[in-house]
Each structure stands twice: as structure tokens, then as C-alpha cells.
């Protein structure tokens, strides 16, 4: 299609990994390019180009995309009823409409392909860009199980993101399309995606907040950051705000301000936040705060789940809907809620590592893993069949203890210090504060901290069956081996 298409695809792949790994490493993004020749029929050579050529999809898989796009246009009804003052404006509208139909047809084709091949992938396409005789689109594929495992807002669409991963996909594909358009200029034929990963996530957070704001009011995301950054009489901002249209039937007014306070007045909002307590919250339409109120009980006929903003700490807040956290924002950086270790996944891995362990012992280990995952400063819980031998080997880099059954309450105490806790599959503890060792491995990840990488090296080098629950300070929770 063009000289530097391979360079662009690699750049987009690295960009996708950098962005989506910050959200959830299990999303496993994959990028490839599709090009549809503008002046060739579907059965002609090079009518469809797949980059890289070794991708598991072949050009013939997409030979009917143009036909399907034309069918979508026919189903949508006549478009000629929209006219513009200048013919060029009308041509631009028609061209953009066709590009959007091509995008929809390509996504539908990919959905059918992944379903027929039983691939655990969810596909997204950027709006095509005309580049040197081809309509070029960027295809992003994510793990379907992981992507669909996050709570979604109702009534979502391509223009109305359902959650933070969806908003991030939209922002990412917009950046890809912009870079492709720049590639068509005479002085820039090597487009590079070099936007800061966290800046893209901040834009995705703004897009998601715009989606939930009544009447599409801008500025709610930045207003929440401004409020969270302030203190009142030395205290951190902790409180709740309900986001809804005015006079919403699901809200019982408690106190109504005669003059609503603009959301841009961060200091006044921070002061009013002191009034929220328990079920009583500030009420805002994303433009102003106009009082205090309470959400009616779920049993009430007027009940409707509303978006809630919880200010949890200094520089920290989170957005939820119907009891599900959509995103957490710390120091103006949005992240997905790092859930606790999933019970079914933990039990599955325990059965693989310790096949002779009974259900009661698995449940007990699950209780310990849950307690470890609540440690805010991070920790490592190592469940090893050779815990006693390892405690002896690591004598000089751990605190050995008289063997005792580890309980959740004691675990909470011993994980307050650095280092790992070594226990046997039956729950018997042999050491705390252990500094783990191990051989370097190509599975290491320089973007993760020392705790994760040391646990990974230890897991790969251990000669005993073992499972490590790694809780990092940034909120990541990993099971090794996974």
C-alpha cells in the first residue's frame, strides 16, 4: 500500500501494548492493517492487502466487505436528502458516510470470522483513511473474555463508550486514523504514534465522563480532579456526588441551594463535599451542584441507577454505576478497578499446581489470598510444597517462624513488612519477610516493579510446586504461574 506500512503497523502494535497493558495485561492487544484498493474489483490481485502478510487472516477473507458496505447503505435508506451549500461539502459528507459503512462492514466480517473459528478475540476498526489508492483501516483485537468481563453502561454505541476499555479503544483508533492521515502528506510518510500512554487514558476518561454527563456537558472529569486535589481545613476530600439531570424522580432532595454552584468553582464544591455523608450526596448535573439528596431505594418504582462519583482520598476519586466501579482516578490518571483475585480462577490454578489438595484446603487458601489482595502497600504470598525447605535455604534473607497455621488476621499483620510470606498448601507458615531469589527469565517485564519480577523469577526457578499471589503497590494482582 505504501512504503512504510510495516513500520506503522509495528509502531501501532507497540502503542497498543503500552496503552492497554496499563489497563489490563489480559487484554492482549493485536494490531494488523487492512487495505481496500479503491480502483480494483474484489477478485483482482492486490484488491485487498493484509499487513502483516503472515497474519492469520487472508485477503480473500475480506473480499465481500465492499459489497456488504453497499448493502448497509441500501438498508439505511436514501442519503441524498441531505444537501449542503457547497458541492464539496456534500461530497465530503458522502465520502465520510461511505468510510463509516466500510468500517461497520469490516467489523461485521471480523466478528463472523472469529465466531466461526472459535477465536477468543473482539475486533475494532478505525474509520478508513484514503492513502495512495487504498482505503486503509487499523484493526485492533483484544481478548474477548477479558474485554467483556468489565461492567458496561447500558445503551452503548460506537459513539457512546460503555466503559473505560471501550473509551480507550475509541481514543486509540482515533490516534491511529490521525497518524494515517498525516502519512499522506508530502513531508511525513513515516507516521509515528508517540502520544503519552497516560495522556491517552486521560482523554478516554474524559470521553467516558462526557458519555455519562446529562446533555453531554463537558468538563466533569477535570472538575472532579480539581476537587480531589483540594483540602478543606487540612482534611482530605472524602464524599459522594450523584450525577443526574435536575429534578430526577429517583432523587429525594434533602437540601436545595438557591444559587447552584458551578462545577468549575472547585473550592466551593470541595467545601460542600463535607456535607455528604452516608446515603446523602451532592447532586450535580455535571454543570452545577444544586444541593444535597438521596437516591431512592431499589424497591421504589422511581428507582434508576445513577452515576456516582466517590472522592476517596487526596487526588483520588472513582466513578461507579449501579454499584459497579467503572474507573478509578489517582493523580489525574484513570485506571480500571483492580478486582480481587477471582475465586474460580484461583481454584483452577490451585487444582493444576496442587492436584491432590481437597476442596476445604483450597477454600482456606482462597481466604488467605483474599486477605493478601487487600494489602494496600503490596505483598507476596507464596504457597509452596517446599515452604519448610525454602525457609531454611533463605534463612539469611527472611524471618523464620515457628511453624503455625496462617490465619487471615495474622496474615494482615505479617504482610505489613516487605518480603514474601512462605506457607505450605495446608496453610502452615514457615517464614515471613522473605526476599525471593531466582534466575533471570525472558518472561520478565521491565514495566512492572521489583516485587512482580522477583516473584516471577522465583516461580520460574522453584523446584517445588508453588503458587504466588503478587499484590503490587500500583494495584496489580497477579497469580504466578497464571
Steps between C-alpha positions, in 0.01 A plus 500: 500500500778740593870471574489523878191294575698242699660774710161650573350163596786426743468849645125449548558159662747643751269793567206264563703285739617804693147639539295187562758337728446794734133402516518121512778278369249228426352714218795388279462751213587402143522738204486442128418720200241448228512681168224503237608617153270781389525423127502120499228237509498253785628210286801691360853447639589734788140616526532429873830525691560359849801630696684300618458233228557228759187601695252219554260679268530487122396765243222274371340509846409864434407488132133573573547797732422758230189306395385479861563872550287577192223280643516693827461824306193364322351390832560844650277663239575790267776734605443755225246686710783683674639789297760761579558849368820403325537186282834419667327482839248255362776286345686502832188385682442217254862388520501498880171309502650235271809469721280439805306231312830332403603506866174335609520239224861415591414460870204276408723285278759465777229408750377224271855374443590485870170333585532234229860428604419508874760769564488681831546840338295821485569715192485877452578700185601859444315704239691440172743759369562547128872443449671454163204333330393288800246539774717404799349401833671404826358186662536462877422164657469440875430195712122465489471337843700773669340791310146379554566418865481868599171662592346704218262792508165436329412642158858505376596558137814569300466869586389440862767299684370239739798495737864606527638224270247599232587870535869411476436300182325802345785737595764256379337451159454877461873542555576229245272663240661839563849352452389337173367832371835660581672226300330631188686832517810565295725572800386218729489153347613326821224561756587415858261451789689665784224639721552449872308190612356664809394805301299273270339339805414844637329582171312170524393591854370836376312326220338259746399783736356691204293190424342494847455876543140619446465677164863420421646768726877538462745545783375253763819290497729800554264647760516178703880510483499862615276422798701191598822705502372739769492471876253661738645614831781251448272202440500288187191511282281200573139503387250407232334674209207373292495601134152542356271744325318749717180392676574134434215288641748247650652766731341619821614861564648565845628854452471722192733793436329820397794576269661188351879486521686458166715189478793719400494650852709217642559657839128550571420145381774366726347685796149374419639148477531504880117490512477161329478207735362148479217491245490879472703634208557815301273518195651626174397514137872515404469875453391614849451361848150590607461335839498183706287195445458127538438226245167324559519130600514238226154384601356840407322519164692821418840337558759530224871429534694826477866577451673566830835671555674396824782723619706244686826676585726792418536505117285185481144438389300230326190484282240225538161405363250262661764399753762417235821704493566622144836665564730617775696822456817562702706815435302571183574155360201269435529128555266206504399373844745227590262237627588239753630167384214314330393198704447270202833593342683452831340159554583397143869582540518337844359178351771510233789573737381286793277230347472302826367793705142461620222759463514615865873574477445686172230712664732578791778609264243712319421680827869573549540621140205736546657647812836541323331682213374770738851605607528862374881512492539173311619157606578146381337186633695191391319166530769236452520127557859562611432797726695345792803422283488845337479673837817314603675587170405867531591522872721807453238687296180433694355480850440133575213430735394205709268312262138598558178507305469836328167676554361802310532725806865405557572529129377859509762574765801320348447654156562848646874443447681453169563153366300187434309271735588131450225250579428139412184395309350396837540860625806435723723812507880467515638846421402864463678796340680266259710656222443272202773404258507323165661493159432775247233409248389633163147516645599799714330833447700819547177704520407319823660549839767303683239307701335350192826418322663341805191283552506407132867398515435300816196324350693405185800373698319316780553125512185456711138535387404853602252782445571868573236768557675827411338826610687801360485850645340632180203266549595215269411152631672206329498125546829333410495271316188641332 
